[in-house]
């Protein structure tokens, strides 16, 4: 059975936390690797602890834009984050970025925390995971500032095909979630077509964004084959060849042997 790398999951979320039965069943079927993605410093520790328990699970560490307003001392937060990045199972810094859809934190604070983490990623030479919701322009501007210094993943891509092409030119990877299986996804489908085969990734963003026909349910990596099948179809690839390529892309970016 062709295996996949879920490049963006939240197995420390209360909906999925502690479900060892689910994780065991995923690795026994079509999942080879999972990146469990952090949203704040405490969650980063939880992600690392989970990654220590499973060979196939890797962790990220970082501060989500929703959490940016809770950072009291930015220097202290970056020092703490640097320690978490040094762990052998931490393969990315994230998720970081900008979210102008929800009003959890003002734009200036979001940008300051985002830039500080991009600076740390450049210093530590580690890929980043970008959350960009309704903030395509400002996100791209900050990423351009770090051209040739930081690469990473545009997660659950909702950017236009034009923007995807610019990310790809800068060496970035593009990750698609279950959104590409939704009925109203025509714009995102063009972004899939604009992504080269050696830069495409898939993800669940579980427990959110379950693909059709599971839409509305609690998502997990066991549903990711619906998303992968859709991406393979769009790129006119055989399903197994797509899976093999996807795992290879993720391992290359995260520096996993
Ligand atoms: Zn996420």
Tab-separated table of C-alpha atoms in Angstrom, residues 2-257:
chain	number	residue	atom	x	y	z
A	2	UNK	CA	1.364	3.414	-0.972
A	3	UNK	CA	2.224	5.458	2.090
A	4	UNK	CA	1.863	9.198	2.667
A	5	UNK	CA	3.508	11.885	4.828
A	6	UNK	CA	0.939	14.044	6.644
A	7	UNK	CA	2.892	17.309	6.700
A	8	UNK	CA	0.475	19.214	8.945
A	9	UNK	CA	-1.548	17.660	11.749
A	10	UNK	CA	-2.487	18.654	15.297
A	11	UNK	CA	-2.363	15.428	17.324
A	12	UNK	CA	-1.975	17.450	20.532
A	13	UNK	CA	-5.412	19.032	19.941
A	14	UNK	CA	-7.964	17.960	22.551
A	15	UNK	CA	-10.022	16.164	19.845
A	16	UNK	CA	-7.140	13.811	19.031
A	17	UNK	CA	-4.819	13.928	22.038
A	18	UNK	CA	-3.997	10.585	23.609
A	19	UNK	CA	-5.662	8.550	20.863
A	20	UNK	CA	-2.877	5.983	20.606
A	21	UNK	CA	-5.231	3.468	19.013
A	22	UNK	CA	-5.798	5.852	16.109
A	23	UNK	CA	-2.073	6.575	15.684
A	24	UNK	CA	-1.179	2.874	15.732
A	25	UNK	CA	-3.834	2.135	13.111
A	26	UNK	CA	-2.583	4.968	10.851
A	27	UNK	CA	0.979	3.668	10.821
A	28	UNK	CA	-0.353	0.142	10.194
A	29	UNK	CA	-2.173	1.387	7.072
A	30	UNK	CA	-1.166	4.147	4.626
A	31	UNK	CA	0.727	6.704	6.731
A	32	UNK	CA	4.524	6.578	7.019
A	33	UNK	CA	5.218	9.954	8.677
A	34	UNK	CA	3.284	12.696	10.489
A	35	UNK	CA	4.428	16.196	11.351
A	36	UNK	CA	2.477	17.271	14.419
A	37	UNK	CA	2.430	21.056	14.346
A	38	UNK	CA	2.618	23.356	17.365
A	39	UNK	CA	0.634	26.527	18.025
A	40	UNK	CA	2.474	27.940	21.071
A	41	UNK	CA	5.463	27.199	23.314
A	42	UNK	CA	3.646	24.799	25.679
A	43	UNK	CA	2.142	22.985	22.717
A	44	UNK	CA	5.630	22.764	21.177
A	45	UNK	CA	6.727	20.747	24.217
A	46	UNK	CA	3.654	18.526	23.859
A	47	UNK	CA	4.384	17.959	20.154
A	48	UNK	CA	7.991	17.027	20.943
A	49	UNK	CA	6.846	14.639	23.695
A	50	UNK	CA	4.501	12.918	21.237
A	51	UNK	CA	7.263	12.687	18.607
A	52	UNK	CA	9.488	10.984	21.166
A	53	UNK	CA	6.892	8.205	21.466
A	54	UNK	CA	6.568	7.337	17.753
A	55	UNK	CA	9.331	6.733	15.224
A	56	UNK	CA	7.099	8.124	12.439
A	57	UNK	CA	6.045	11.318	14.231
A	58	UNK	CA	8.056	14.522	13.971
A	59	UNK	CA	7.384	17.844	15.693
A	60	UNK	CA	7.414	21.518	14.909
A	61	UNK	CA	7.888	24.293	17.449
A	62	UNK	CA	6.535	27.800	17.025
A	63	UNK	CA	3.962	30.477	17.840
A	64	UNK	CA	0.769	30.682	15.738
A	65	UNK	CA	-0.484	34.194	14.794
A	66	UNK	CA	-3.564	33.614	17.007
A	67	UNK	CA	-1.197	33.299	19.981
A	68	UNK	CA	1.078	36.242	19.110
A	69	UNK	CA	-0.694	38.604	21.536
A	70	UNK	CA	0.079	36.324	24.478
A	71	UNK	CA	3.855	36.691	24.088
A	72	UNK	CA	5.034	38.830	27.007
A	73	UNK	CA	8.757	39.081	26.314
A	74	UNK	CA	9.714	38.368	22.709
A	75	UNK	CA	13.424	37.791	23.426
A	76	UNK	CA	12.623	35.254	26.154
A	77	UNK	CA	10.114	33.522	23.882
A	78	UNK	CA	12.694	33.243	21.074
A	79	UNK	CA	15.314	31.863	23.482
A	80	UNK	CA	12.842	29.221	24.652
A	81	UNK	CA	11.878	28.409	21.065
A	82	UNK	CA	15.540	28.035	20.071
A	83	UNK	CA	15.929	25.307	22.708
A	84	UNK	CA	12.919	23.402	21.342
A	85	UNK	CA	14.291	23.647	17.792
A	86	UNK	CA	17.462	21.914	18.947
A	87	UNK	CA	15.564	18.683	19.762
A	88	UNK	CA	16.354	15.862	17.306
A	89	UNK	CA	12.674	15.293	16.424
A	90	UNK	CA	11.932	18.988	15.758
A	91	UNK	CA	12.163	19.412	11.978
A	92	UNK	CA	10.382	22.725	11.381
A	93	UNK	CA	9.557	26.072	12.963
A	94	UNK	CA	5.808	26.696	12.961
A	95	UNK	CA	3.164	27.313	12.533
A	96	UNK	CA	3.854	31.007	12.075
A	97	UNK	CA	2.454	33.758	9.899
A	98	UNK	CA	-0.497	36.116	9.717
A	99	UNK	CA	-4.244	35.665	10.181
A	100	UNK	CA	-6.424	38.661	9.331
A	101	UNK	CA	-9.616	36.573	9.246
A	102	UNK	CA	-9.877	36.138	13.003
A	103	UNK	CA	-9.381	39.198	15.164
A	104	UNK	CA	-7.340	37.584	17.943
A	105	UNK	CA	-4.359	39.928	17.730
A	106	UNK	CA	-3.517	43.242	16.003
A	107	UNK	CA	-1.554	43.174	12.740
A	108	UNK	CA	1.551	44.918	14.142
A	109	UNK	CA	1.966	42.353	16.935
A	110	UNK	CA	1.381	39.458	14.520
A	111	UNK	CA	4.040	40.851	12.169
A	112	UNK	CA	6.563	41.416	14.972
A	113	UNK	CA	6.224	37.839	16.277
A	114	UNK	CA	6.283	36.472	12.695
A	115	UNK	CA	9.480	38.402	11.808
A	116	UNK	CA	11.245	37.347	15.026
A	117	UNK	CA	10.526	33.690	14.187
A	118	UNK	CA	11.685	34.103	10.563
A	119	UNK	CA	14.908	35.598	11.931
A	120	UNK	CA	15.351	32.587	14.234
A	121	UNK	CA	14.659	30.168	11.350
A	122	UNK	CA	17.363	31.882	9.278
A	123	UNK	CA	19.802	31.665	12.164
A	124	UNK	CA	19.052	27.978	12.861
A	125	UNK	CA	18.690	27.036	9.180
A	126	UNK	CA	15.370	25.261	9.742
A	127	UNK	CA	12.305	25.295	7.427
A	128	UNK	CA	9.171	27.180	8.503
A	129	UNK	CA	5.466	26.358	8.257
A	130	UNK	CA	3.397	29.317	7.160
A	131	UNK	CA	-0.188	30.013	8.181
A	132	UNK	CA	-1.609	32.711	5.884
A	133	UNK	CA	-5.289	33.504	6.173
A	134	UNK	CA	-6.637	36.568	4.350
A	135	UNK	CA	-3.138	38.051	4.622
A	136	UNK	CA	-1.540	37.004	1.305
A	137	UNK	CA	0.082	40.403	0.567
A	138	UNK	CA	1.734	41.043	3.931
A	139	UNK	CA	2.788	37.382	4.303
A	140	UNK	CA	4.493	37.441	0.899
A	141	UNK	CA	6.206	40.759	1.712
A	142	UNK	CA	7.780	39.326	4.872
A	143	UNK	CA	8.778	36.098	3.125
A	144	UNK	CA	10.444	38.142	0.360
A	145	UNK	CA	12.556	39.881	3.053
A	146	UNK	CA	14.019	36.450	3.869
A	147	UNK	CA	14.586	35.315	0.275
A	148	UNK	CA	17.622	32.993	0.057
A	149	UNK	CA	17.706	32.754	3.867
A	150	UNK	CA	14.513	30.884	4.799
A	151	UNK	CA	12.374	28.338	2.942
A	152	UNK	CA	9.408	26.337	4.104
A	153	UNK	CA	5.838	25.293	3.443
A	154	UNK	CA	2.836	27.376	2.543
A	155	UNK	CA	0.345	25.323	4.573
A	156	UNK	CA	-3.259	24.579	3.509
A	157	UNK	CA	-2.553	26.751	0.507
A	158	UNK	CA	-5.221	29.309	-0.349
A	159	UNK	CA	-2.883	31.579	-2.332
A	160	UNK	CA	-3.424	32.251	-6.039
A	161	UNK	CA	-1.592	30.361	-8.790
A	162	UNK	CA	0.486	33.516	-9.395
A	163	UNK	CA	1.571	33.666	-5.748
A	164	UNK	CA	2.316	29.925	-5.743
A	165	UNK	CA	4.632	30.416	-8.711
A	166	UNK	CA	6.536	33.110	-6.813
A	167	UNK	CA	6.889	30.879	-3.712
A	168	UNK	CA	8.134	28.024	-5.887
A	169	UNK	CA	10.690	30.331	-7.527
A	170	UNK	CA	12.004	31.188	-4.058
A	171	UNK	CA	12.466	27.455	-3.304
A	172	UNK	CA	9.322	26.923	-1.237
A	173	UNK	CA	7.011	23.897	-0.949
A	174	UNK	CA	3.208	24.095	-1.240
A	175	UNK	CA	0.920	21.958	0.900
A	176	UNK	CA	-2.719	21.244	0.073
A	177	UNK	CA	-5.388	20.152	2.542
A	178	UNK	CA	-8.841	18.592	2.160
A	179	UNK	CA	-10.017	21.965	0.812
A	180	UNK	CA	-9.061	20.784	-2.712
A	181	UNK	CA	-11.823	18.156	-2.523
A	182	UNK	CA	-14.491	20.779	-1.714
A	183	UNK	CA	-17.001	21.815	-4.376
A	184	UNK	CA	-16.063	25.514	-4.357
A	185	UNK	CA	-12.303	24.949	-4.645
A	186	UNK	CA	-11.767	25.931	-8.302
A	187	UNK	CA	-9.252	28.706	-7.460
A	188	UNK	CA	-7.205	26.372	-5.244
A	189	UNK	CA	-7.226	23.717	-7.985
A	190	UNK	CA	-5.413	26.203	-10.242
A	191	UNK	CA	-2.826	26.577	-7.469
A	192	UNK	CA	-2.320	22.786	-7.426
A	193	UNK	CA	-1.707	22.891	-11.181
A	194	UNK	CA	0.859	25.681	-10.666
A	195	UNK	CA	2.862	23.541	-8.197
A	196	UNK	CA	5.716	21.413	-9.605
A	197	UNK	CA	5.719	17.712	-8.690
A	198	UNK	CA	8.890	18.052	-6.649
A	199	UNK	CA	7.366	20.810	-4.465
A	200	UNK	CA	3.901	19.476	-3.697
A	201	UNK	CA	2.850	18.190	-0.278
A	202	UNK	CA	-0.448	17.102	1.262
A	203	UNK	CA	-1.747	17.508	4.799
A	204	UNK	CA	-4.821	17.032	6.938
A	205	UNK	CA	-4.623	20.059	9.297
A	206	UNK	CA	-6.572	17.620	11.484
A	207	UNK	CA	-8.829	17.759	13.449
A	208	UNK	CA	-9.987	20.420	10.952
A	209	UNK	CA	-10.719	20.395	7.209
A	210	UNK	CA	-11.790	16.773	6.640
A	211	UNK	CA	-11.901	16.086	2.895
A	212	UNK	CA	-15.017	15.061	0.959
A	213	UNK	CA	-16.659	12.540	1.576
A	214	UNK	CA	-15.750	12.956	5.285
A	215	UNK	CA	-16.323	16.734	5.294
A	216	UNK	CA	-17.614	17.943	8.678
A	217	UNK	CA	-16.213	14.978	10.628
A	218	UNK	CA	-13.231	15.101	12.984
A	219	UNK	CA	-10.360	14.810	10.531
A	220	UNK	CA	-7.317	12.530	10.884
A	221	UNK	CA	-4.518	11.249	8.662
A	222	UNK	CA	-6.540	8.171	7.688
A	223	UNK	CA	-8.679	10.433	5.477
A	224	UNK	CA	-5.744	12.047	3.700
A	225	UNK	CA	-5.822	9.617	0.748
A	226	UNK	CA	-8.895	11.463	-0.565
A	227	UNK	CA	-6.839	14.654	-0.775
A	228	UNK	CA	-3.841	12.836	-2.269
A	229	UNK	CA	-6.039	11.169	-4.893
A	230	UNK	CA	-7.442	14.552	-5.922
A	231	UNK	CA	-3.965	16.086	-6.211
A	232	UNK	CA	-2.676	13.073	-8.177
A	233	UNK	CA	-5.615	13.324	-10.569
A	234	UNK	CA	-5.011	17.056	-11.150
A	235	UNK	CA	-1.292	16.482	-11.788
A	236	UNK	CA	-2.120	13.460	-14.007
A	237	UNK	CA	0.028	11.165	-11.898
A	238	UNK	CA	-0.588	7.560	-10.871
A	239	UNK	CA	-1.699	7.483	-7.236
A	240	UNK	CA	1.255	5.382	-6.047
A	241	UNK	CA	3.759	7.560	-7.910
A	242	UNK	CA	2.223	10.666	-6.332
A	243	UNK	CA	2.533	9.179	-2.830
A	244	UNK	CA	6.146	8.191	-3.376
A	245	UNK	CA	6.984	11.672	-4.659
A	246	UNK	CA	5.126	13.368	-1.800
A	247	UNK	CA	6.983	11.432	0.906
A	248	UNK	CA	10.275	12.128	-0.863
A	249	UNK	CA	9.516	15.884	-1.045
A	250	UNK	CA	8.696	16.098	2.658
A	251	UNK	CA	11.751	14.073	3.724
A	252	UNK	CA	13.994	16.287	1.633
A	253	UNK	CA	12.617	19.513	3.097
A	254	UNK	CA	12.671	18.238	6.692
A	255	UNK	CA	16.068	16.597	6.247
A	256	UNK	CA	14.804	13.126	7.285
A	257	UNK	CA	16.714	10.044	6.069
